[in-house]
PDB file of C-alpha atoms in Angstrom:
ATOM      1  CA  UNK A1150      90.034 132.731  59.895  1.00  0.00           C
ATOM      2  CA  UNK A1151      92.485 132.160  62.682  1.00  0.00           C
ATOM      3  CA  UNK A1152      94.506 135.215  63.591  1.00  0.00           C
ATOM      4  CA  UNK A1153      96.924 133.620  66.019  1.00  0.00           C
ATOM      5  CA  UNK A1154      99.916 135.744  65.012  1.00  0.00           C
ATOM      6  CA  UNK A1155      97.994 138.983  65.487  1.00  0.00           C
ATOM      7  CA  UNK A1156      96.711 137.798  68.852  1.00  0.00           C
ATOM      8  CA  UNK A1157     100.122 136.798  70.168  1.00  0.00           C
ATOM      9  CA  UNK A1158     101.940 139.914  68.937  1.00  0.00           C
ATOM     10  CA  UNK A1159      99.268 142.252  70.257  1.00  0.00           C
ATOM     11  CA  UNK A1160      99.128 140.519  73.642  1.00  0.00           C
ATOM     12  CA  UNK A1161     102.919 140.725  74.038  1.00  0.00           C
ATOM     13  CA  UNK A1162     102.865 144.392  72.988  1.00  0.00           C
ATOM     14  CA  UNK A1163     100.059 145.122  75.439  1.00  0.00           C
ATOM     15  CA  UNK A1164     101.919 143.389  78.277  1.00  0.00           C
ATOM     16  CA  UNK A1165     105.027 145.485  77.543  1.00  0.00           C
ATOM     17  CA  UNK A1166     102.903 148.638  77.463  1.00  0.00           C
ATOM     18  CA  UNK A1167     101.306 147.686  80.788  1.00  0.00           C
ATOM     19  CA  UNK A1168     104.729 147.124  82.334  1.00  0.00           C
ATOM     20  CA  UNK A1169     105.800 150.553  81.065  1.00  0.00           C
ATOM     21  CA  UNK A1170     102.724 152.148  82.636  1.00  0.00           C
ATOM     22  CA  UNK A1171     103.373 150.511  86.008  1.00  0.00           C
ATOM     23  CA  UNK A1172     107.074 151.411  86.000  1.00  0.00           C
ATOM     24  CA  UNK A1173     106.333 154.981  84.898  1.00  0.00           C
ATOM     25  CA  UNK A1174     103.768 155.515  87.643  1.00  0.00           C
ATOM     26  CA  UNK A1175     106.132 154.012  90.243  1.00  0.00           C
ATOM     27  CA  UNK A1176     109.004 156.250  89.073  1.00  0.00           C
ATOM     28  CA  UNK A1177     106.870 159.398  89.103  1.00  0.00           C
ATOM     29  CA  UNK A1178     105.466 158.540  92.527  1.00  0.00           C
ATOM     30  CA  UNK A1179     109.018 158.202  93.832  1.00  0.00           C
ATOM     31  CA  UNK A1180     109.979 161.547  92.272  1.00  0.00           C
ATOM     32  CA  UNK A1181     106.929 163.219  93.846  1.00  0.00           C
ATOM     33  CA  UNK A1182     107.840 161.802  97.263  1.00  0.00           C
ATOM     34  CA  UNK A1183     111.389 163.103  96.889  1.00  0.00           C
ATOM     35  CA  UNK A1184     110.183 166.551  95.778  1.00  0.00           C
ATOM     36  CA  UNK A1185     107.677 166.852  98.617  1.00  0.00           C
ATOM     37  CA  UNK A1186     110.168 165.922 101.354  1.00  0.00           C
ATOM     38  CA  UNK A1187     112.189 169.040 102.212  1.00  0.00           C
ATOM     39  CA  UNK A1188     114.878 167.042 104.007  1.00  0.00           C
ATOM     40  CA  UNK A1189     115.572 164.945 100.919  1.00  0.00           C
ATOM     41  CA  UNK A1190     115.666 168.065  98.723  1.00  0.00           C
ATOM     42  CA  UNK A1191     118.200 169.692 101.052  1.00  0.00           C
ATOM     43  CA  UNK A1192     120.351 166.558 100.940  1.00  0.00           C
ATOM     44  CA  UNK A1193     120.071 166.561  97.154  1.00  0.00           C
ATOM     45  CA  UNK A1194     121.139 170.210  96.955  1.00  0.00           C
ATOM     46  CA  UNK A1195     124.096 169.544  99.278  1.00  0.00           C
ATOM     47  CA  UNK A1196     125.197 166.635  97.115  1.00  0.00           C
ATOM     48  CA  UNK A1197     124.922 168.758  93.965  1.00  0.00           C
ATOM     49  CA  UNK A1198     127.035 171.498  95.559  1.00  0.00           C
ATOM     50  CA  UNK A1199     129.580 168.925  96.733  1.00  0.00           C
ATOM     51  CA  UNK A1200     129.899 167.471  93.244  1.00  0.00           C
ATOM     52  CA  UNK A1201     130.267 170.849  91.520  1.00  0.00           C
ATOM     53  CA  UNK A1202     131.501 173.617  93.850  1.00  0.00           C
ATOM     54  CA  UNK A1203     131.090 176.246  91.105  1.00  0.00           C
ATOM     55  CA  UNK A1204     127.327 175.737  91.117  1.00  0.00           C
ATOM     56  CA  UNK A1205     125.376 178.669  92.522  1.00  0.00           C
ATOM     57  CA  UNK A1206     122.004 178.559  94.314  1.00  0.00           C
ATOM     58  CA  UNK A1207     120.448 180.075  91.173  1.00  0.00           C
ATOM     59  CA  UNK A1208     121.779 177.131  89.167  1.00  0.00           C
ATOM     60  CA  UNK A1209     120.179 174.768  91.667  1.00  0.00           C
ATOM     61  CA  UNK A1210     116.884 176.628  91.312  1.00  0.00           C
ATOM     62  CA  UNK A1211     117.043 176.298  87.526  1.00  0.00           C
ATOM     63  CA  UNK A1212     117.885 172.606  87.868  1.00  0.00           C
ATOM     64  CA  UNK A1213     114.926 171.917  90.166  1.00  0.00           C
ATOM     65  CA  UNK A1214     112.548 173.880  87.925  1.00  0.00           C
ATOM     66  CA  UNK A1215     113.716 171.858  84.907  1.00  0.00           C
ATOM     67  CA  UNK A1216     113.127 168.685  86.913  1.00  0.00           C
ATOM     68  CA  UNK A1217     109.603 169.899  87.703  1.00  0.00           C
ATOM     69  CA  UNK A1218     108.978 170.587  84.023  1.00  0.00           C
ATOM     70  CA  UNK A1219     110.274 167.139  83.088  1.00  0.00           C
ATOM     71  CA  UNK A1220     107.933 165.647  85.682  1.00  0.00           C
ATOM     72  CA  UNK A1221     104.987 167.206  83.864  1.00  0.00           C
ATOM     73  CA  UNK A1222     106.192 165.799  80.563  1.00  0.00           C
ATOM     74  CA  UNK A1223     106.601 162.378  82.163  1.00  0.00           C
ATOM     75  CA  UNK A1224     102.998 162.446  83.375  1.00  0.00           C
ATOM     76  CA  UNK A1225     101.915 163.338  79.839  1.00  0.00           C
ATOM     77  CA  UNK A1226     103.855 160.345  78.501  1.00  0.00           C
ATOM     78  CA  UNK A1227     102.275 158.087  81.120  1.00  0.00           C
ATOM     79  CA  UNK A1228      98.806 159.271  80.069  1.00  0.00           C
ATOM     80  CA  UNK A1229      99.736 158.425  76.469  1.00  0.00           C
ATOM     81  CA  UNK A1230     100.837 154.966  77.598  1.00  0.00           C
ATOM     82  CA  UNK A1231      97.543 154.405  79.431  1.00  0.00           C
ATOM     83  CA  UNK A1232      95.565 155.402  76.322  1.00  0.00           C
ATOM     84  CA  UNK A1233      97.818 153.109  74.264  1.00  0.00           C
ATOM     85  CA  UNK A1234      97.144 150.260  76.684  1.00  0.00           C
ATOM     86  CA  UNK A1235      93.368 150.742  76.442  1.00  0.00           C
ATOM     87  CA  UNK A1236      93.397 150.968  72.631  1.00  0.00           C
ATOM     88  CA  UNK A1237      95.510 147.848  72.299  1.00  0.00           C
ATOM     89  CA  UNK A1238      93.096 145.931  74.547  1.00  0.00           C
ATOM     90  CA  UNK A1239      90.211 147.070  72.333  1.00  0.00           C
ATOM     91  CA  UNK A1240      92.184 145.921  69.292  1.00  0.00           C
ATOM     92  CA  UNK A1241      92.803 142.527  70.888  1.00  0.00           C
ATOM     93  CA  UNK A1242      89.066 142.132  71.481  1.00  0.00           C
ATOM     94  CA  UNK A1243      88.355 142.987  67.829  1.00  0.00           C
ATOM     95  CA  UNK A1244      90.965 140.489  66.604  1.00  0.00           C
ATOM     96  CA  UNK A1245      89.863 137.808  69.067  1.00  0.00           C
ATOM     97  CA  UNK A1246      86.250 137.989  67.916  1.00  0.00           C
ATOM     98  CA  UNK A1247      87.419 138.359  64.295  1.00  0.00           C
ATOM     99  CA  UNK A1248      84.675 140.970  63.989  1.00  0.00           C
ATOM    100  CA  UNK A1249      86.633 143.808  62.393  1.00  0.00           C
ATOM    101  CA  UNK A1250      90.339 143.174  61.815  1.00  0.00           C
ATOM    102  CA  UNK A1251      90.785 146.438  59.878  1.00  0.00           C
ATOM    103  CA  UNK A1252      89.582 148.456  62.874  1.00  0.00           C
ATOM    104  CA  UNK A1253      91.872 146.382  65.097  1.00  0.00           C
ATOM    105  CA  UNK A1254      94.788 147.261  62.817  1.00  0.00           C
ATOM    106  CA  UNK A1255      93.959 150.962  63.053  1.00  0.00           C
ATOM    107  CA  UNK A1256      93.737 150.697  66.848  1.00  0.00           C
ATOM    108  CA  UNK A1257      97.099 148.919  66.953  1.00  0.00           C
ATOM    109  CA  UNK A1258      98.760 151.648  64.881  1.00  0.00           C
ATOM    110  CA  UNK A1259      97.339 154.433  67.064  1.00  0.00           C
ATOM    111  CA  UNK A1260      98.350 152.474  70.158  1.00  0.00           C
ATOM    112  CA  UNK A1261     101.866 152.041  68.793  1.00  0.00           C
ATOM    113  CA  UNK A1262     102.252 155.749  68.100  1.00  0.00           C
ATOM    114  CA  UNK A1263     101.002 156.703  71.569  1.00  0.00           C
ATOM    115  CA  UNK A1264     103.107 154.024  73.255  1.00  0.00           C
ATOM    116  CA  UNK A1265     106.393 155.245  71.844  1.00  0.00           C
ATOM    117  CA  UNK A1266     107.192 155.276  68.165  1.00  0.00           C
ATOM    118  CA  UNK A1267     110.203 152.938  68.254  1.00  0.00           C
ATOM    119  CA  UNK A1268     109.701 150.930  71.437  1.00  0.00           C
ATOM    120  CA  UNK A1269     109.541 147.142  71.308  1.00  0.00           C
ATOM    121  CA  UNK A1270     105.858 147.139  72.255  1.00  0.00           C
ATOM    122  CA  UNK A1271     105.063 149.576  69.447  1.00  0.00           C
ATOM    123  CA  UNK A1272     106.982 147.561  66.871  1.00  0.00           C
ATOM    124  CA  UNK A1273     105.045 144.432  67.858  1.00  0.00           C
ATOM    125  CA  UNK A1274     101.776 146.350  67.572  1.00  0.00           C
ATOM    126  CA  UNK A1275     102.810 147.678  64.135  1.00  0.00           C
ATOM    127  CA  UNK A1276     103.504 144.132  62.933  1.00  0.00           C
ATOM    128  CA  UNK A1277     100.128 142.965  64.276  1.00  0.00           C
ATOM    129  CA  UNK A1278      98.454 145.895  62.489  1.00  0.00           C
ATOM    130  CA  UNK A1279     100.151 145.046  59.195  1.00  0.00           C
ATOM    131  CA  UNK A1280      98.996 141.445  59.549  1.00  0.00           C
ATOM    132  CA  UNK A1281      95.451 142.665  60.240  1.00  0.00           C
ATOM    133  CA  UNK A1282      95.501 144.695  57.032  1.00  0.00           C
ATOM    134  CA  UNK A1283      97.227 142.159  54.772  1.00  0.00           C
ATOM    135  CA  UNK A1284      95.671 138.834  55.697  1.00  0.00           C
ATOM    136  CA  UNK A1285      92.380 138.254  53.939  1.00  0.00           C
ATOM    137  CA  UNK A1286      89.723 135.714  54.773  1.00  0.00           C
ATOM    138  CA  UNK A1287      89.695 132.773  52.352  1.00  0.00           C
ATOM    139  CA  UNK A1288      87.098 132.981  49.615  1.00  0.00           C
ATOM    140  CA  UNK A1289      84.340 130.478  50.211  1.00  0.00           C
ATOM    141  CA  UNK A1290      83.657 128.368  47.140  1.00  0.00           C
ATOM    142  CA  UNK A1291      80.094 127.868  46.073  1.00  0.00           C
ATOM    143  CA  UNK A1292      79.597 124.185  46.773  1.00  0.00           C
ATOM    144  CA  UNK A1293      76.259 124.169  44.932  1.00  0.00           C
ATOM    145  CA  UNK A1294      77.996 123.816  41.590  1.00  0.00           C
ATOM    146  CA  UNK A1295      80.750 121.505  42.747  1.00  0.00           C
ATOM    147  CA  UNK A1296      78.600 118.415  42.822  1.00  0.00           C
ATOM    148  CA  UNK A1297      77.650 117.464  39.317  1.00  0.00           C
ATOM    149  CA  UNK A1298      73.886 117.623  39.542  1.00  0.00           C
ATOM    150  CA  UNK A1299      73.555 119.401  36.207  1.00  0.00           C
ATOM    151  CA  UNK A1300      74.517 117.938  32.908  1.00  0.00           C
ATOM    152  CA  UNK A1301      76.994 119.883  30.832  1.00  0.00           C
ATOM    153  CA  UNK A1302      74.447 121.365  28.462  1.00  0.00           C
ATOM    154  CA  UNK A1303      72.092 122.848  31.035  1.00  0.00           C
ATOM    155  CA  UNK A1304      74.590 124.263  33.504  1.00  0.00           C
ATOM    156  CA  UNK A1305      73.839 127.913  34.478  1.00  0.00           C
ATOM    157  CA  UNK A1306      76.378 130.557  33.676  1.00  0.00           C
TER     158      UNK A1306
END
């Protein structure tokens, strides 16, 4: 059975997930460069104080610690995206070979959840998973009894 729709939707979803991984890693690398450069951090603190003169150095410390915490969460999300990318590639292989479409559907659902519950890539993977579950292979007819080699009285049940 051809599973063209599942293939196309899963490939597009995987490409979007891969783009998200690359952009996430680039963004976090930029943030790490900014955090490691003391000159840039001092400029950032000066700009924050210039924007809000009521801000105290303790407020700046809290702000930078929250940014550090958010950086850790971002790395966790990027790891989830990488796992999602790998699982969706495994699902594509299963659909492409038509070996186990049910397993491919399960992999697509897990990949969609890890990739972001309501992102475009996840929605495409959910649709591909539903198609993997719903579409059944056509039932092959037994051609042995289609040709009329038996007379009507001696036909097997």
